[in-house]
Short mmCIF file of C-alpha atoms and ligand atoms in Angstrom, two decimals:
data_model
loop_
_atom_site.label_atom_id
_atom_site.label_comp_id
_atom_site.label_asym_id
_atom_site.label_seq_id
_atom_site.Cartn_x
_atom_site.Cartn_y
_atom_site.Cartn_z
CA MET P 218 108.18 38.72 136.79
CA LEU P 219 110.61 36.34 135.13
CA LYS P 220 108.45 33.26 135.51
CA GLY P 221 107.76 31.72 132.10
CA LYS P 222 109.74 34.43 130.28
CA SER P 223 112.17 33.55 127.49
CA VAL P 224 115.48 35.19 128.29
CA LEU P 225 118.37 35.16 125.86
CA LEU P 226 121.67 35.49 127.72
CA GLY P 227 124.50 36.67 125.47
CA ILE P 228 127.97 36.06 126.89
CA SER P 229 131.00 37.77 125.38
CA GLY P 230 134.67 37.15 126.09
CA GLY P 231 135.65 38.95 129.28
CA ILE P 232 136.90 37.50 132.55
CA ALA P 233 133.47 38.14 134.14
CA ALA P 234 132.11 35.45 131.78
CA TYR P 235 132.54 32.95 134.61
CA LYS P 236 129.81 34.81 136.54
CA ALA P 237 127.34 34.10 133.74
CA ALA P 238 127.02 30.52 135.03
CA GLU P 239 125.56 31.76 138.31
CA LEU P 240 123.35 34.23 136.46
CA VAL P 241 121.86 31.36 134.43
CA ARG P 242 121.19 29.45 137.64
CA LEU P 243 119.43 32.46 139.20
CA LEU P 244 117.33 33.12 136.09
CA VAL P 245 116.27 29.46 135.95
CA LYS P 246 115.44 29.60 139.67
CA GLU P 247 113.14 32.57 138.95
CA GLY P 248 111.31 30.38 136.42
CA ALA P 249 112.75 31.89 133.23
CA SER P 250 113.61 29.77 130.20
CA VAL P 251 117.20 30.70 129.35
CA GLN P 252 118.76 30.42 125.89
CA VAL P 253 122.50 31.01 126.13
CA VAL P 254 124.40 32.44 123.15
CA MET P 255 128.21 32.68 123.43
CA THR P 256 130.83 34.42 121.36
CA ALA P 257 133.94 32.47 120.36
CA ASN P 258 136.03 34.33 122.94
CA ALA P 259 133.52 33.71 125.74
CA GLN P 260 134.11 29.98 125.22
CA ARG P 261 137.78 30.49 126.16
CA PHE P 262 136.68 31.61 129.64
CA ILE P 263 133.82 29.18 130.32
CA THR P 264 132.64 26.11 128.47
CA PRO P 265 129.29 25.87 126.66
CA LEU P 266 128.77 22.55 128.46
CA THR P 267 128.56 24.28 131.87
CA LEU P 268 125.93 26.68 130.56
CA GLN P 269 124.05 23.96 128.74
CA VAL P 270 123.75 21.91 131.92
CA LEU P 271 122.64 24.93 133.95
CA SER P 272 120.15 26.25 131.40
CA GLY P 273 118.93 22.83 130.32
CA GLN P 274 119.09 23.97 126.66
CA PRO P 275 121.67 23.66 123.88
CA VAL P 276 123.97 26.68 123.79
CA CYS P 277 124.25 28.63 120.52
CA THR P 278 127.82 29.30 119.46
CA ASP P 279 128.14 28.82 115.71
CA LEU P 280 126.15 30.78 113.15
CA PHE P 281 127.02 28.24 110.51
CA ASP P 282 126.20 25.09 112.47
CA LEU P 283 124.31 23.14 109.80
CA GLU P 284 122.36 20.96 112.21
CA PHE P 285 121.23 23.81 114.51
CA GLU P 286 120.35 26.10 111.61
CA SER P 287 118.25 23.40 109.94
CA GLN P 288 116.39 22.59 113.17
CA VAL P 289 115.96 25.97 114.92
CA GLY P 290 117.93 28.76 113.27
CA HIS P 291 119.23 32.05 114.55
CA ILE P 292 116.19 34.04 113.45
CA GLN P 293 113.95 31.75 115.50
CA VAL P 294 116.23 32.25 118.53
CA ALA P 295 116.03 36.04 118.04
CA ARG P 296 112.25 35.91 117.69
CA ALA P 297 111.66 33.72 120.74
CA ALA P 298 113.48 36.07 123.14
CA GLN P 299 111.34 38.34 125.32
CA LEU P 300 114.44 39.90 126.89
CA VAL P 301 118.10 39.85 125.95
CA ILE P 302 120.72 40.18 128.70
CA LEU P 303 124.35 40.73 127.69
CA ALA P 304 126.56 39.78 130.63
CA PRO P 305 129.36 40.48 130.38
CA ALA P 306 129.15 42.90 127.47
CA THR P 307 132.74 43.55 126.37
CA ALA P 308 133.98 46.75 124.72
CA ASN P 309 134.25 44.73 121.50
CA LEU P 310 130.62 43.58 121.64
CA LEU P 311 129.39 47.10 122.45
CA GLY P 312 131.41 48.48 119.55
CA LYS P 313 129.96 45.96 117.14
CA MET P 314 126.44 46.62 118.36
CA ALA P 315 126.82 50.39 118.00
CA ALA P 316 128.15 49.90 114.46
CA GLY P 317 125.43 47.42 113.51
CA ILE P 318 127.90 44.63 112.78
CA ALA P 319 126.58 41.07 112.61
CA ASP P 320 129.51 38.71 112.19
CA ASP P 321 128.71 35.89 114.63
CA PHE P 322 125.69 34.24 116.23
CA LEU P 323 125.30 36.77 119.05
CA THR P 324 125.64 39.97 117.03
CA THR P 325 123.38 38.56 114.31
CA VAL P 326 120.69 37.72 116.84
CA LEU P 327 121.04 41.22 118.30
CA LEU P 328 120.19 42.74 114.94
CA ALA P 329 117.33 40.33 114.36
CA THR P 330 115.59 40.58 117.73
CA THR P 331 112.89 43.09 118.68
CA ALA P 332 113.16 42.21 122.40
CA PRO P 333 114.50 44.79 124.86
CA VAL P 334 118.25 44.48 125.43
CA LEU P 335 119.97 44.89 128.80
CA ALA P 336 123.72 45.33 128.34
CA CYS P 337 125.95 44.87 131.40
CA PRO P 338 129.37 46.19 130.40
CA SER P 339 132.43 44.73 132.08
CA MET P 340 136.00 45.50 131.12
CA ASN P 341 139.25 47.12 132.17
CA ALA P 342 138.72 50.67 133.53
CA LYS P 343 140.83 52.30 130.81
CA MET P 344 138.91 50.46 128.11
CA TYR P 345 135.63 51.59 129.69
CA GLU P 346 136.78 55.19 129.96
CA ASN P 347 138.07 55.23 126.38
CA PRO P 348 136.10 57.78 124.31
CA PHE P 349 135.25 55.11 121.73
CA THR P 350 133.57 52.93 124.37
CA GLN P 351 131.83 55.95 125.86
CA ARG P 352 130.59 57.04 122.44
CA ASN P 353 129.34 53.53 121.69
CA LEU P 354 127.48 53.31 125.01
CA GLU P 355 125.93 56.73 124.49
CA GLN P 356 124.78 55.72 121.02
CA LEU P 357 123.35 52.42 122.29
CA ARG P 358 121.49 54.18 125.12
CA ASN P 359 120.04 56.68 122.64
CA MET P 360 118.86 53.81 120.49
CA GLY P 361 117.01 52.20 123.40
CA THR P 362 119.49 49.67 124.80
CA HIS P 363 119.28 49.48 128.61
CA VAL P 364 122.74 49.78 130.12
CA LEU P 365 123.46 48.65 133.67
CA GLY P 366 126.80 49.44 135.28
CA PRO P 367 129.65 48.81 135.23
CA GLY P 368 130.41 48.95 138.94
CA LEU P 369 133.44 50.14 140.89
CA GLY P 370 135.78 47.68 142.56
CA THR P 371 138.66 45.29 142.05
CA LEU P 372 139.12 44.31 138.41
CA ALA P 373 141.24 41.59 136.85
CA ARG P 374 145.00 41.85 137.57
CA LYS P 375 144.24 43.45 140.95
CA GLU P 376 143.49 46.82 139.37
CA GLU P 377 140.94 49.02 141.09
CA GLY P 378 138.44 51.12 139.19
CA ILE P 379 135.26 51.16 137.17
CA GLY P 380 134.55 48.13 135.00
CA ARG P 381 133.19 45.37 137.22
CA LEU P 382 130.15 43.43 136.11
CA PRO P 383 127.21 44.71 138.23
CA GLU P 384 126.10 42.41 141.07
CA LEU P 385 123.95 39.55 139.75
CA SER P 386 121.07 40.60 142.05
CA GLU P 387 121.12 44.03 140.35
CA ILE P 388 121.09 42.44 136.90
CA LEU P 389 118.05 40.36 137.92
CA GLU P 390 116.28 43.40 139.35
CA SER P 391 116.96 45.42 136.17
CA ALA P 392 115.62 42.55 134.07
CA LYS P 393 112.43 42.52 136.13
CA ARG P 394 112.04 46.29 135.78
CA ILE P 395 112.42 46.14 132.01
CA LEU P 396 109.68 43.49 131.78
CA THR P 397 107.28 45.31 134.11
CA PRO P 398 104.66 47.72 132.67
CA GLN P 399 105.43 51.20 134.04
CA THR P 400 102.05 51.68 135.70
CA LEU P 401 103.41 53.89 138.49
CA ARG P 402 105.53 56.18 136.32
CA GLY P 403 105.32 59.75 137.58
CA LYS P 404 104.01 58.65 140.99
CA ARG P 405 105.76 59.19 144.30
CA VAL P 406 105.61 56.39 146.84
CA LEU P 407 106.84 56.31 150.44
CA VAL P 408 107.49 52.98 152.13
CA SER P 409 108.56 52.47 155.74
CA ALA P 410 110.28 49.26 156.75
CA GLY P 411 112.14 47.42 159.45
CA PRO P 412 112.09 47.65 163.23
CA THR P 413 112.92 50.66 165.37
CA TRP P 414 115.53 50.65 168.13
CA GLU P 415 114.55 52.40 171.34
CA HIS P 416 117.67 52.81 173.44
CA PHE P 417 117.73 52.88 177.24
CA ASP P 418 121.51 53.11 177.46
CA ALA P 419 124.40 53.61 175.07
CA VAL P 420 124.38 50.01 173.81
CA ARG P 421 121.03 48.44 174.72
CA PHE P 422 117.64 48.95 173.20
CA ILE P 423 114.09 47.59 172.94
CA SER P 424 113.14 46.31 169.49
CA ASN P 425 111.48 43.40 167.63
CA PRO P 426 112.66 40.76 165.12
CA SER P 427 111.54 42.63 161.97
CA THR P 428 114.16 42.40 159.18
CA GLY P 429 112.49 44.89 156.83
CA ARG P 430 111.92 42.21 154.18
CA MET P 431 108.25 43.11 153.58
CA GLY P 432 109.01 46.84 153.25
CA TYR P 433 112.01 46.28 150.98
CA ALA P 434 109.89 44.02 148.76
CA LEU P 435 107.25 46.77 148.58
CA ALA P 436 109.89 49.34 147.60
CA ALA P 437 111.29 46.99 144.91
CA VAL P 438 107.86 46.37 143.38
CA ALA P 439 107.01 50.10 143.28
CA LEU P 440 110.38 50.89 141.70
CA ARG P 441 109.85 48.18 139.11
CA ARG P 442 106.58 49.84 138.12
CA GLY P 443 108.37 53.13 137.57
CA ALA P 444 107.52 55.00 140.80
CA GLN P 445 109.92 57.34 142.55
CA VAL P 446 110.34 55.59 145.88
CA ASP P 447 111.50 56.87 149.27
CA LEU P 448 112.33 53.99 151.60
CA ILE P 449 112.52 54.98 155.26
CA SER P 450 114.00 52.07 157.12
CA GLY P 451 114.88 51.15 160.65
CA PRO P 452 118.04 49.05 161.14
CA SER P 453 117.97 46.19 158.62
CA PRO P 454 120.57 43.73 157.32
CA LEU P 455 119.16 44.06 153.79
CA CYS P 456 120.54 46.13 150.90
CA PRO P 457 118.09 48.79 149.75
CA PRO P 458 116.91 48.15 146.16
CA SER P 459 119.01 50.21 143.74
CA GLY P 460 117.29 53.37 142.56
CA VAL P 461 115.43 53.95 145.82
CA ARG P 462 115.89 57.15 147.85
CA PHE P 463 117.05 55.58 151.07
CA HIS P 464 116.59 57.17 154.50
CA PRO P 465 118.08 55.07 157.29
CA VAL P 466 116.70 55.81 160.78
CA LYS P 467 116.89 54.15 164.19
CA SER P 468 114.12 55.20 166.56
CA ALA P 469 110.39 55.80 166.08
CA GLU P 470 110.94 59.53 166.61
CA GLU P 471 113.58 59.62 163.87
CA MET P 472 111.24 57.63 161.64
CA ARG P 473 108.40 60.08 162.29
CA ASP P 474 110.63 63.06 161.41
CA ALA P 475 111.78 61.41 158.18
CA VAL P 476 108.26 60.34 157.19
CA LEU P 477 106.77 63.78 157.84
CA GLU P 478 109.54 65.40 155.81
CA VAL P 479 109.09 63.12 152.80
CA ALA P 480 105.28 62.66 152.92
CA PRO P 481 104.12 65.96 151.34
CA GLY P 482 103.34 65.43 147.66
CA THR P 483 103.42 61.62 147.77
CA ASP P 484 100.73 59.63 145.95
CA ALA P 485 100.85 56.61 148.25
CA ILE P 486 102.33 55.76 151.64
CA VAL P 487 102.75 52.19 152.84
CA MET P 488 103.81 51.83 156.45
CA ALA P 489 105.27 48.33 156.75
CA ALA P 490 107.66 49.26 159.56
CA ALA P 491 107.30 47.45 162.87
CA VAL P 492 107.48 50.64 164.91
CA SER P 493 108.00 50.21 168.67
CA ASP P 494 104.93 51.53 170.43
CA TYR P 495 106.97 52.56 173.48
CA ARG P 496 110.42 53.96 174.22
CA PRO P 497 112.37 54.25 177.46
CA GLN P 498 111.80 57.63 179.10
CA GLN P 499 115.48 57.96 180.08
CA VAL P 500 118.44 57.08 177.87
CA ALA P 501 121.75 56.71 179.75
CA SER P 502 124.64 58.12 177.73
CA HIS P 503 126.91 55.28 178.96
CA LYS P 504 126.46 51.52 179.34
CA LEU P 505 124.46 50.86 182.52
CA LYS P 506 126.41 48.85 185.08
CA LYS P 507 125.07 45.68 186.62
CA THR P 508 124.10 46.51 190.24
CA GLY P 509 122.84 43.20 191.57
CA LYS P 510 119.38 44.78 191.86
CA ASP P 511 116.50 44.76 189.42
CA LEU P 512 116.45 47.51 186.82
CA GLU P 513 113.27 49.48 186.23
CA VAL P 514 112.83 51.11 182.87
CA LEU P 515 109.84 53.38 182.44
CA LEU P 516 108.42 53.23 178.94
CA VAL P 517 106.60 56.19 177.41
CA LYS P 518 104.36 56.18 174.34
CA ASN P 519 105.92 56.66 170.93
CA PRO P 520 104.21 58.75 168.26
CA ASP P 521 101.88 56.73 166.03
CA ILE P 522 103.24 57.85 162.67
CA LEU P 523 100.50 56.31 160.56
CA ALA P 524 97.79 57.83 162.75
CA LEU P 525 99.45 61.25 162.30
CA LEU P 526 99.39 60.78 158.52
CA GLY P 527 95.75 59.68 158.63
CA GLN P 528 94.81 62.74 160.70
CA SER P 529 96.60 65.20 158.48
CA ARG P 530 95.03 63.69 155.37
CA GLY P 531 91.55 64.15 156.83
CA ALA P 532 88.81 63.61 154.25
CA SER P 533 91.19 63.85 151.29
CA SER P 534 91.88 60.70 149.31
CA ARG P 535 95.55 61.57 148.76
CA PRO P 536 97.93 60.13 149.58
CA VAL P 537 96.60 56.58 149.49
CA LEU P 538 97.40 55.30 153.00
CA VAL P 539 98.15 51.67 153.72
CA GLY P 540 99.01 50.09 157.06
CA PHE P 541 100.08 46.68 158.27
CA ALA P 542 98.62 44.93 161.29
CA ALA P 543 100.68 42.12 162.76
CA GLU P 544 98.62 40.42 165.43
CA THR P 545 98.74 37.39 167.67
CA GLU P 546 95.01 37.42 168.52
CA ASN P 547 91.69 38.78 167.20
CA LEU P 548 93.31 39.55 163.85
CA ILE P 549 90.26 40.86 161.99
CA GLU P 550 88.78 42.92 164.85
CA ASN P 551 92.13 44.55 165.65
CA ALA P 552 92.97 45.23 162.02
CA ARG P 553 89.52 46.74 161.35
CA GLU P 554 89.85 49.00 164.38
CA LYS P 555 93.25 50.26 163.15
CA LEU P 556 91.91 50.80 159.63
CA VAL P 557 89.22 53.13 160.96
CA LYS P 558 91.20 54.80 163.77
CA LYS P 559 94.18 55.61 161.55
CA ASN P 560 91.99 56.68 158.59
CA LEU P 561 93.53 54.19 156.13
CA ASP P 562 92.41 53.05 152.67
CA PHE P 563 93.27 49.47 153.47
CA ILE P 564 95.23 47.41 155.93
CA VAL P 565 97.26 44.26 155.43
CA ALA P 566 96.65 41.95 158.37
CA ASN P 567 98.85 39.03 159.22
CA ASP P 568 98.57 36.54 162.02
CA LEU P 569 101.97 36.18 163.69
CA THR P 570 100.99 32.80 165.14
CA GLN P 571 100.63 31.29 161.62
CA CYS P 572 103.58 29.34 160.26
CA GLY P 573 105.26 31.12 157.31
CA SER P 574 103.91 34.51 158.32
CA GLY P 575 105.29 37.67 159.89
CA PHE P 576 108.75 38.61 161.16
CA ALA P 577 111.97 37.39 159.55
CA CYS P 578 110.11 35.08 157.13
CA GLU P 579 110.42 34.93 153.34
CA THR P 580 106.66 34.49 153.11
CA ASN P 581 103.53 36.05 154.50
CA GLN P 582 99.94 34.91 154.78
CA VAL P 583 97.77 38.00 154.78
CA LYS P 584 94.24 39.28 154.65
CA ILE P 585 93.49 42.70 153.19
CA LEU P 586 90.68 44.72 154.78
CA ASP P 587 89.35 47.83 153.08
CA ARG P 588 87.08 50.74 154.01
CA SER P 589 84.01 49.15 152.49
CA GLY P 590 84.31 46.25 154.93
CA ASP P 591 85.61 43.78 152.34
CA ILE P 592 88.12 41.19 153.44
CA THR P 593 90.33 39.45 150.84
CA GLU P 594 92.17 36.38 152.05
CA PHE P 595 95.40 35.29 150.37
CA PRO P 596 97.30 32.01 150.61
CA CYS P 597 100.85 31.93 151.98
CA MET P 598 102.89 33.88 149.42
CA ALA P 599 106.41 35.25 148.96
CA LYS P 600 106.61 38.77 150.43
CA GLU P 601 107.27 40.07 146.91
CA GLU P 602 103.93 38.61 145.79
CA VAL P 603 102.19 40.27 148.73
CA ALA P 604 103.81 43.54 147.60
CA VAL P 605 102.40 42.98 144.08
CA GLN P 606 98.89 42.59 145.54
CA VAL P 607 99.32 45.75 147.63
CA PHE P 608 100.40 47.88 144.65
CA ASP P 609 97.71 46.43 142.36
CA ARG P 610 95.20 47.71 144.90
CA ILE P 611 96.95 51.07 145.32
CA GLU P 612 96.93 51.53 141.55
CA ARG P 613 93.19 50.85 141.41
CA LEU P 614 92.63 53.54 144.07
CA LEU P 615 94.86 56.02 142.24
CA LEU P 616 92.95 55.35 139.01
CA GLN P 617 89.58 55.85 140.72
CA GLU P 618 90.77 59.25 141.85
CA THR P 619 92.00 60.22 138.40
CA HIS P 620 88.59 59.37 136.95
CA GLY P 621 86.86 61.24 139.80
CA GLU P 622 84.91 58.20 140.98
O1 LIG Q 1367 98.80 50.03 166.04
P1 LIG Q 1367 99.78 49.15 165.38
O2 LIG Q 1367 101.19 49.40 165.81
O3 LIG Q 1367 99.50 47.70 165.45
O4 LIG Q 1367 99.62 49.55 163.83
C1 LIG Q 1367 100.40 48.99 162.85
C2 LIG Q 1367 100.56 49.96 161.70
O5 LIG Q 1367 100.82 51.27 162.17
C3 LIG Q 1367 101.74 49.59 160.83
O6 LIG Q 1367 101.44 49.98 159.51
C4 LIG Q 1367 102.87 50.42 161.43
O7 LIG Q 1367 103.89 50.69 160.48
C5 LIG Q 1367 102.15 51.68 161.88
N1 LIG Q 1367 102.69 52.28 163.12
C6 LIG Q 1367 103.17 53.56 163.10
N2 LIG Q 1367 103.64 54.15 164.25
C7 LIG Q 1367 103.62 53.46 165.41
C8 LIG Q 1367 103.11 52.17 165.43
C9 LIG Q 1367 102.66 51.60 164.28
O8 LIG Q 1367 103.19 54.17 162.03
N3 LIG Q 1367 104.08 54.06 166.50
#
């Protein structure tokens, strides 16, 4: 989403200004071209040189710099921006923005730009709670400024409270959302993710190495496009994307209950969870002792959640149903069989024996099979890019329905 985008990062003079250096690095890593603009006070916390090295571009600090104005100029900087991020946005900067003041490079550019603005306030809790700051934020929101945060936590001088700069990952995610066309606005999407844990005693269970990365990427992409997203996840080390309705579960049976509760009224369901097909028949309430003999654990079948959804949908085309098929052999045959048996619109097949594909990987190499028999092969891609392909296809199906095709 940020690849090739021109992002203007405005830094004002709060202690969180030091975090802006890392934000520049992350934006550049995402492929954005970053133009840093600093207020005079920001330069007391962090030097323009640091940001210039990280962004690879001269940093704008002085509205009356004769050389810069003759070569580029502040209006050109304002015009080139496709997104403005203000991190940190101090109470002073927010106040000036709300009043329409333009008395330095940053505030002048803010008046001159037509790009969307994402303000990330960061300040002392009392300053944030002050009615003037609250009024200014309210006014800015009403005028179309996107405001993210601030967060709760430890502030400067060991004070606790509201006022922290939001996490950089959240700032990046908000930036991506602002730049994404809201093609799923008004739609409800359910995504399942992660493994399930099937206990046979109080501390041991049967599971698989799924981390939930594919499902969390799917949820993030749907959120970015404006959908209301329920993420039902087995145990995962990942943080759910902010804005998602998160339902943590452990076993396949818990996942089934959660899915069946949320499913009614959804427009699309994507089951990316690696659900255990079997669970131990007996679960000991204590930790089983070692006996010196072998231990037999009888496994019974778990419910097939996706098949249940496919059955209950019957001949209806809603919700759009998407499954994943992770295979180690006969990928296409097995995936096609699941597509038909579970009554899906399409299935995303990945070969677990391929390098860079499947569990606990950042990437996935998939093939998408649909009801018409078509197979689309994709190269090895980041899981987020796979998620983009999945929702592009879901959107096409939702559109077909709207037009009654
Ligand atoms: O049959 P198989 O487990 O390979 O099918 C994979 C697809 O079915 C995935 O989308 C997975 O989330 C879903 N599934 C399910 N309930 C199960 C097993 C798999 O919903 N018990």
